[in-house]
Amino acid sequence: MNFLELVQTRQSVRKYSSKPVENDLVLSCLEAGRLAPSASNSQPWHFIVVDEPELLKKVADATTNGGLPINKFAKQVPVIIVIVIERPKLLTRLAGKLKHKDFEWTDLGIAAEHICLQATELGLGTCMIGWFDEPKIMELLNVPKSKRIGVVITLGYAEENYLQRKKIRKSPEVLYSFNKW
Ligand SMILES: Cc1cc2nc3c(=O)[nH]c(=O)nc-3n(C[C@H](O)[C@H](O)[C@H](O)COP(=O)(O)O)c2cc1C
């Protein structure tokens, strides 16, 4: 797969098989996250791998919301990666204040996508989850109250013959421009 093929292949997987994920594959995904770029190379993240069944169930539950039919698939995966945002370096924080930018949230997104792309290349499925009970997951994983959880990623083998949803993306005409807005 060349890079564009990899990007085209990645999709949010919302149906998983019960097959466990090999530990070395999980480690490769984490390595891809570890090598992600970040503002001033602050690396403001910590990856928590949740694979202990009881805890996994509780974390998955914290991504669903009562009656809403959202994120139920999280209960099917053998691994969930929770990305905690760590405090960036002083220089990055100052730059962020001056420029009114939360660089750590940008950094988090890049690291998360590195993880998802590596998983795709390894034949695994992922879905980034932004809708979750943050205080609950922090409590379950002993994350200090001063921190934030940026995103939760489900990781597992997609259900056999999982159908790729048609990729709906804005058209290049809308998205691209050259030399002006
Ligand atoms: C920051 C972020 C948060 C997301 N949160 C959720 C979520 O809570 N539940 C879910 O099912 N999908 C979630 N998604 C997945 C998006 O819905 C998905 O990426 C988008 O529809 C494009 O589809 P694709 O990933 O298959 O290309 C999230 C994606 C991102 C990047």
PDB file of C-alpha atoms and ligand atoms in Angstrom:
ATOM      1  CA  MET A   1       0.000   0.000   0.000  1.00  0.00           C
ATOM      2  CA  ASN A   2       1.318   3.414  -0.820  1.00  0.00           C
ATOM      3  CA  PHE A   3       0.446   6.229   1.539  1.00  0.00           C
ATOM      4  CA  LEU A   4      -2.666   7.441  -0.280  1.00  0.00           C
ATOM      5  CA  GLU A   5      -3.977   3.874  -0.474  1.00  0.00           C
ATOM      6  CA  LEU A   6      -3.432   3.546   3.267  1.00  0.00           C
ATOM      7  CA  VAL A   7      -5.348   6.756   3.873  1.00  0.00           C
ATOM      8  CA  GLN A   8      -8.132   5.555   1.585  1.00  0.00           C
ATOM      9  CA  THR A   9      -8.280   2.206   3.358  1.00  0.00           C
ATOM     10  CA  ARG A  10      -8.569   3.643   6.866  1.00  0.00           C
ATOM     11  CA  GLN A  11     -12.124   3.962   7.972  1.00  0.00           C
ATOM     12  CA  SER A  12     -13.940   4.161  11.269  1.00  0.00           C
ATOM     13  CA  VAL A  13     -14.714   0.564  12.156  1.00  0.00           C
ATOM     14  CA  ARG A  14     -17.877   0.106  14.194  1.00  0.00           C
ATOM     15  CA  LYS A  15     -18.225  -3.684  14.079  1.00  0.00           C
ATOM     16  CA  TYR A  16     -15.496  -5.897  15.448  1.00  0.00           C
ATOM     17  CA  SER A  17     -14.738  -9.607  15.575  1.00  0.00           C
ATOM     18  CA  SER A  18     -13.902 -11.208  18.908  1.00  0.00           C
ATOM     19  CA  LYS A  19     -10.366 -12.036  17.751  1.00  0.00           C
ATOM     20  CA  PRO A  20      -7.780 -10.692  20.196  1.00  0.00           C
ATOM     21  CA  VAL A  21      -5.138  -8.269  18.979  1.00  0.00           C
ATOM     22  CA  GLU A  22      -1.547  -9.482  19.206  1.00  0.00           C
ATOM     23  CA  ASN A  23       0.521  -7.490  21.678  1.00  0.00           C
ATOM     24  CA  ASP A  24       3.278  -6.670  19.178  1.00  0.00           C
ATOM     25  CA  LEU A  25       0.692  -5.066  16.888  1.00  0.00           C
ATOM     26  CA  VAL A  26      -0.554  -2.902  19.744  1.00  0.00           C
ATOM     27  CA  LEU A  27       3.040  -1.894  20.422  1.00  0.00           C
ATOM     28  CA  SER A  28       3.545  -0.954  16.751  1.00  0.00           C
ATOM     29  CA  CYS A  29       0.504   1.317  16.922  1.00  0.00           C
ATOM     30  CA  LEU A  30       1.860   2.974  20.058  1.00  0.00           C
ATOM     31  CA  GLU A  31       5.239   3.410  18.379  1.00  0.00           C
ATOM     32  CA  ALA A  32       3.551   5.215  15.485  1.00  0.00           C
ATOM     33  CA  GLY A  33       1.887   7.515  18.021  1.00  0.00           C
ATOM     34  CA  ARG A  34       5.129   8.035  19.892  1.00  0.00           C
ATOM     35  CA  LEU A  35       6.871   9.229  16.722  1.00  0.00           C
ATOM     36  CA  ALA A  36       4.200  11.792  15.847  1.00  0.00           C
ATOM     37  CA  PRO A  37       5.251  15.410  15.460  1.00  0.00           C
ATOM     38  CA  SER A  38       4.195  17.996  18.026  1.00  0.00           C
ATOM     39  CA  ALA A  39       4.620  21.728  18.604  1.00  0.00           C
ATOM     40  CA  SER A  40       8.188  22.315  19.888  1.00  0.00           C
ATOM     41  CA  ASN A  41       8.464  18.526  20.100  1.00  0.00           C
ATOM     42  CA  SER A  42       6.559  18.738  23.384  1.00  0.00           C
ATOM     43  CA  GLN A  43       5.010  15.273  22.937  1.00  0.00           C
ATOM     44  CA  PRO A  44       2.129  16.244  25.219  1.00  0.00           C
ATOM     45  CA  TRP A  45       0.485  12.841  25.401  1.00  0.00           C
ATOM     46  CA  HIS A  46       0.320   9.634  27.349  1.00  0.00           C
ATOM     47  CA  PHE A  47      -1.185   6.521  25.824  1.00  0.00           C
ATOM     48  CA  ILE A  48      -3.081   4.226  28.172  1.00  0.00           C
ATOM     49  CA  VAL A  49      -3.728   0.782  26.740  1.00  0.00           C
ATOM     50  CA  VAL A  50      -6.789  -0.807  28.262  1.00  0.00           C
ATOM     51  CA  ASP A  51      -6.925  -4.554  27.660  1.00  0.00           C
ATOM     52  CA  GLU A  52      -7.900  -5.990  31.019  1.00  0.00           C
ATOM     53  CA  PRO A  53     -11.431  -7.374  30.341  1.00  0.00           C
ATOM     54  CA  GLU A  54     -13.280  -5.978  33.362  1.00  0.00           C
ATOM     55  CA  LEU A  55     -11.715  -2.549  33.033  1.00  0.00           C
ATOM     56  CA  LEU A  56     -12.235  -2.601  29.275  1.00  0.00           C
ATOM     57  CA  LYS A  57     -15.944  -3.140  29.787  1.00  0.00           C
ATOM     58  CA  LYS A  58     -16.159  -0.200  32.192  1.00  0.00           C
ATOM     59  CA  VAL A  59     -14.229   2.128  29.883  1.00  0.00           C
ATOM     60  CA  ALA A  60     -16.355   1.042  26.914  1.00  0.00           C
ATOM     61  CA  ASP A  61     -19.494   1.717  28.968  1.00  0.00           C
ATOM     62  CA  ALA A  62     -18.233   5.226  29.617  1.00  0.00           C
ATOM     63  CA  THR A  63     -18.274   5.931  25.865  1.00  0.00           C
ATOM     64  CA  THR A  64     -21.950   5.125  25.525  1.00  0.00           C
ATOM     65  CA  ASN A  65     -24.724   7.327  26.734  1.00  0.00           C
ATOM     66  CA  GLY A  66     -27.895   5.953  28.244  1.00  0.00           C
ATOM     67  CA  GLY A  67     -30.515   5.781  25.523  1.00  0.00           C
ATOM     68  CA  LEU A  68     -28.399   7.238  22.723  1.00  0.00           C
ATOM     69  CA  PRO A  69     -27.333   4.648  20.132  1.00  0.00           C
ATOM     70  CA  ILE A  70     -23.757   5.876  20.238  1.00  0.00           C
ATOM     71  CA  ASN A  71     -20.451   4.048  20.528  1.00  0.00           C
ATOM     72  CA  LYS A  72     -21.990   0.698  21.486  1.00  0.00           C
ATOM     73  CA  PHE A  73     -19.342  -0.957  19.295  1.00  0.00           C
ATOM     74  CA  ALA A  74     -16.740   0.015  21.907  1.00  0.00           C
ATOM     75  CA  LYS A  75     -18.011  -2.937  23.941  1.00  0.00           C
ATOM     76  CA  GLN A  76     -16.787  -5.358  21.232  1.00  0.00           C
ATOM     77  CA  VAL A  77     -13.116  -4.442  21.118  1.00  0.00           C
ATOM     78  CA  PRO A  78     -10.257  -6.239  22.875  1.00  0.00           C
ATOM     79  CA  VAL A  79      -8.211  -3.038  23.209  1.00  0.00           C
ATOM     80  CA  ILE A  80      -8.981   0.604  23.848  1.00  0.00           C
ATOM     81  CA  ILE A  81      -6.282   3.256  23.721  1.00  0.00           C
ATOM     82  CA  VAL A  82      -6.979   6.346  25.783  1.00  0.00           C
ATOM     83  CA  ILE A  83      -4.882   9.392  24.965  1.00  0.00           C
ATOM     84  CA  VAL A  84      -4.275  11.678  27.897  1.00  0.00           C
ATOM     85  CA  ILE A  85      -3.084  15.185  27.154  1.00  0.00           C
ATOM     86  CA  GLU A  86       0.048  16.008  29.090  1.00  0.00           C
ATOM     87  CA  ARG A  87       1.184  19.544  29.876  1.00  0.00           C
ATOM     88  CA  PRO A  88       3.263  20.877  26.976  1.00  0.00           C
ATOM     89  CA  LYS A  89       6.677  22.443  27.505  1.00  0.00           C
ATOM     90  CA  LEU A  90       6.786  25.983  28.908  1.00  0.00           C
ATOM     91  CA  LEU A  91       7.876  27.345  25.512  1.00  0.00           C
ATOM     92  CA  THR A  92       4.911  25.714  23.794  1.00  0.00           C
ATOM     93  CA  ARG A  93       2.498  26.965  26.431  1.00  0.00           C
ATOM     94  CA  LEU A  94       3.810  30.513  26.063  1.00  0.00           C
ATOM     95  CA  ALA A  95       3.624  30.343  22.287  1.00  0.00           C
ATOM     96  CA  GLY A  96       0.108  28.946  22.542  1.00  0.00           C
ATOM     97  CA  LYS A  97      -0.975  31.780  24.840  1.00  0.00           C
ATOM     98  CA  LEU A  98       0.520  34.431  22.573  1.00  0.00           C
ATOM     99  CA  LYS A  99      -1.036  32.950  19.461  1.00  0.00           C
ATOM    100  CA  HIS A 100      -4.307  31.835  21.086  1.00  0.00           C
ATOM    101  CA  LYS A 101      -3.776  28.261  20.036  1.00  0.00           C
ATOM    102  CA  ASP A 102      -4.062  25.074  22.044  1.00  0.00           C
ATOM    103  CA  PHE A 103      -1.221  23.298  20.308  1.00  0.00           C
ATOM    104  CA  GLU A 104      -1.638  20.215  22.467  1.00  0.00           C
ATOM    105  CA  TRP A 105      -5.032  19.480  20.912  1.00  0.00           C
ATOM    106  CA  THR A 106      -3.518  19.671  17.452  1.00  0.00           C
ATOM    107  CA  ASP A 107      -0.696  17.405  18.595  1.00  0.00           C
ATOM    108  CA  LEU A 108      -3.143  14.936  20.054  1.00  0.00           C
ATOM    109  CA  GLY A 109      -5.020  14.637  16.767  1.00  0.00           C
ATOM    110  CA  ILE A 110      -1.841  13.934  14.849  1.00  0.00           C
ATOM    111  CA  ALA A 111      -0.730  11.238  17.292  1.00  0.00           C
ATOM    112  CA  ALA A 112      -4.186   9.671  17.226  1.00  0.00           C
ATOM    113  CA  GLU A 113      -4.172   9.508  13.436  1.00  0.00           C
ATOM    114  CA  HIS A 114      -0.665   8.020  13.412  1.00  0.00           C
ATOM    115  CA  ILE A 115      -2.010   5.248  15.634  1.00  0.00           C
ATOM    116  CA  CYS A 116      -5.040   4.684  13.420  1.00  0.00           C
ATOM    117  CA  LEU A 117      -3.033   4.612  10.201  1.00  0.00           C
ATOM    118  CA  GLN A 118      -0.527   2.161  11.639  1.00  0.00           C
ATOM    119  CA  ALA A 119      -3.395  -0.035  12.792  1.00  0.00           C
ATOM    120  CA  THR A 120      -4.878   0.066   9.297  1.00  0.00           C
ATOM    121  CA  GLU A 121      -1.599  -0.956   7.761  1.00  0.00           C
ATOM    122  CA  LEU A 122      -1.509  -3.930  10.137  1.00  0.00           C
ATOM    123  CA  GLY A 123      -4.995  -5.015   9.108  1.00  0.00           C
ATOM    124  CA  LEU A 124      -6.646  -3.725  12.271  1.00  0.00           C
ATOM    125  CA  GLY A 125      -9.685  -1.521  12.650  1.00  0.00           C
ATOM    126  CA  THR A 126     -10.004   1.613  14.737  1.00  0.00           C
ATOM    127  CA  CYS A 127     -12.482   4.299  15.570  1.00  0.00           C
ATOM    128  CA  MET A 128     -11.640   7.535  17.291  1.00  0.00           C
ATOM    129  CA  ILE A 129     -14.180   8.394  19.937  1.00  0.00           C
ATOM    130  CA  GLY A 130     -14.641  11.932  21.134  1.00  0.00           C
ATOM    131  CA  TRP A 131     -17.929  11.388  22.924  1.00  0.00           C
ATOM    132  CA  PHE A 132     -17.246   9.849  26.321  1.00  0.00           C
ATOM    133  CA  ASP A 133     -17.671  10.415  30.019  1.00  0.00           C
ATOM    134  CA  GLU A 134     -14.310  12.025  30.693  1.00  0.00           C
ATOM    135  CA  PRO A 135     -14.486  12.173  34.529  1.00  0.00           C
ATOM    136  CA  LYS A 136     -15.579   8.522  34.617  1.00  0.00           C
ATOM    137  CA  ILE A 137     -12.699   7.301  32.436  1.00  0.00           C
ATOM    138  CA  MET A 138     -10.251   9.443  34.396  1.00  0.00           C
ATOM    139  CA  GLU A 139     -11.454   7.853  37.597  1.00  0.00           C
ATOM    140  CA  LEU A 140     -11.278   4.322  36.149  1.00  0.00           C
ATOM    141  CA  LEU A 141      -7.716   4.828  34.910  1.00  0.00           C
ATOM    142  CA  ASN A 142      -6.372   6.911  37.798  1.00  0.00           C
ATOM    143  CA  VAL A 143      -5.725   9.903  35.573  1.00  0.00           C
ATOM    144  CA  PRO A 144      -4.972  12.983  37.713  1.00  0.00           C
ATOM    145  CA  LYS A 145      -7.836  15.494  37.759  1.00  0.00           C
ATOM    146  CA  SER A 146      -5.586  18.236  36.360  1.00  0.00           C
ATOM    147  CA  LYS A 147      -5.320  16.439  33.006  1.00  0.00           C
ATOM    148  CA  ARG A 148      -7.650  15.990  30.060  1.00  0.00           C
ATOM    149  CA  ILE A 149      -8.441  12.960  27.984  1.00  0.00           C
ATOM    150  CA  GLY A 150      -8.315  13.995  24.334  1.00  0.00           C
ATOM    151  CA  VAL A 151      -9.631  10.982  22.550  1.00  0.00           C
ATOM    152  CA  VAL A 152     -10.379   7.299  22.981  1.00  0.00           C
ATOM    153  CA  ILE A 153      -9.491   4.848  20.208  1.00  0.00           C
ATOM    154  CA  THR A 154     -11.089   1.446  19.758  1.00  0.00           C
ATOM    155  CA  LEU A 155      -8.701  -1.156  18.370  1.00  0.00           C
ATOM    156  CA  GLY A 156      -9.558  -4.602  17.073  1.00  0.00           C
ATOM    157  CA  TYR A 157     -10.113  -6.752  14.011  1.00  0.00           C
ATOM    158  CA  ALA A 158     -13.090  -5.609  11.988  1.00  0.00           C
ATOM    159  CA  GLU A 159     -15.955  -8.042  11.634  1.00  0.00           C
ATOM    160  CA  GLU A 160     -15.444 -10.268   8.606  1.00  0.00           C
ATOM    161  CA  ASN A 161     -16.608  -8.605   5.393  1.00  0.00           C
ATOM    162  CA  TYR A 162     -17.134  -5.342   7.238  1.00  0.00           C
ATOM    163  CA  LEU A 163     -18.416  -3.001   4.614  1.00  0.00           C
ATOM    164  CA  GLN A 164     -16.587   0.217   4.133  1.00  0.00           C
ATOM    165  CA  ARG A 165     -18.995   3.081   4.337  1.00  0.00           C
ATOM    166  CA  LYS A 166     -18.920   5.252   1.271  1.00  0.00           C
ATOM    167  CA  LYS A 167     -16.420   7.993   2.017  1.00  0.00           C
ATOM    168  CA  ILE A 168     -18.272  11.239   1.950  1.00  0.00           C
ATOM    169  CA  ARG A 169     -15.893  14.117   1.748  1.00  0.00           C
ATOM    170  CA  LYS A 170     -16.243  17.720   0.690  1.00  0.00           C
ATOM    171  CA  SER A 171     -15.201  18.242  -2.897  1.00  0.00           C
ATOM    172  CA  PRO A 172     -11.781  19.628  -3.831  1.00  0.00           C
ATOM    173  CA  GLU A 173     -13.532  22.691  -5.275  1.00  0.00           C
ATOM    174  CA  VAL A 174     -14.829  23.530  -1.820  1.00  0.00           C
ATOM    175  CA  LEU A 175     -11.737  22.512   0.079  1.00  0.00           C
ATOM    176  CA  TYR A 176      -8.815  23.734  -1.930  1.00  0.00           C
ATOM    177  CA  SER A 177      -7.736  27.134  -3.032  1.00  0.00           C
ATOM    178  CA  PHE A 178      -4.461  28.481  -4.197  1.00  0.00           C
ATOM    179  CA  ASN A 179      -2.973  31.799  -3.202  1.00  0.00           C
ATOM    180  CA  LYS A 180      -6.110  33.145  -1.530  1.00  0.00           C
ATOM    181  CA  TRP A 181      -8.959  32.023   0.747  1.00  0.00           C
TER     182      TRP A 181
HETATM  183  C1  LIG B   1     -11.997  13.726  17.129  1.00  0.00           C
HETATM  184  C2  LIG B   1     -12.936  12.669  16.599  1.00  0.00           C
HETATM  185  C3  LIG B   1     -13.986  12.234  17.401  1.00  0.00           C
HETATM  186  C4  LIG B   1     -14.837  11.231  16.942  1.00  0.00           C
HETATM  187  N1  LIG B   1     -15.815  10.750  17.780  1.00  0.00           N
HETATM  188  C5  LIG B   1     -16.583   9.707  17.376  1.00  0.00           C
HETATM  189  C6  LIG B   1     -17.519   9.108  18.281  1.00  0.00           C
HETATM  190  O1  LIG B   1     -17.656   9.503  19.436  1.00  0.00           O
HETATM  191  N2  LIG B   1     -18.247   8.058  17.811  1.00  0.00           N
HETATM  192  C7  LIG B   1     -18.110   7.559  16.540  1.00  0.00           C
HETATM  193  O2  LIG B   1     -18.797   6.601  16.191  1.00  0.00           O
HETATM  194  N3  LIG B   1     -17.239   8.116  15.658  1.00  0.00           N
HETATM  195  C8  LIG B   1     -16.461   9.159  16.054  1.00  0.00           C
HETATM  196  N4  LIG B   1     -15.528   9.693  15.202  1.00  0.00           N
HETATM  197  C9  LIG B   1     -15.368   9.138  13.852  1.00  0.00           C
HETATM  198  C10 LIG B   1     -15.937  10.062  12.773  1.00  0.00           C
HETATM  199  O3  LIG B   1     -17.339  10.016  12.808  1.00  0.00           O
HETATM  200  C11 LIG B   1     -15.388   9.616  11.408  1.00  0.00           C
HETATM  201  O4  LIG B   1     -13.980   9.779  11.399  1.00  0.00           O
HETATM  202  C12 LIG B   1     -15.983  10.409  10.243  1.00  0.00           C
HETATM  203  O5  LIG B   1     -17.374  10.191  10.137  1.00  0.00           O
HETATM  204  C13 LIG B   1     -15.338  10.021   8.911  1.00  0.00           C
HETATM  205  O6  LIG B   1     -15.472   8.632   8.645  1.00  0.00           O
HETATM  206  P1  LIG B   1     -14.219   7.678   8.479  1.00  0.00           P
HETATM  207  O7  LIG B   1     -13.392   7.745   9.748  1.00  0.00           O
HETATM  208  O8  LIG B   1     -14.784   6.292   8.265  1.00  0.00           O
HETATM  209  O9  LIG B   1     -13.428   8.149   7.308  1.00  0.00           O
HETATM  210  C14 LIG B   1     -14.670  10.688  15.639  1.00  0.00           C
HETATM  211  C15 LIG B   1     -13.621  11.149  14.836  1.00  0.00           C
HETATM  212  C16 LIG B   1     -12.745  12.107  15.306  1.00  0.00           C
HETATM  213  C17 LIG B   1     -11.596  12.531  14.437  1.00  0.00           C
END
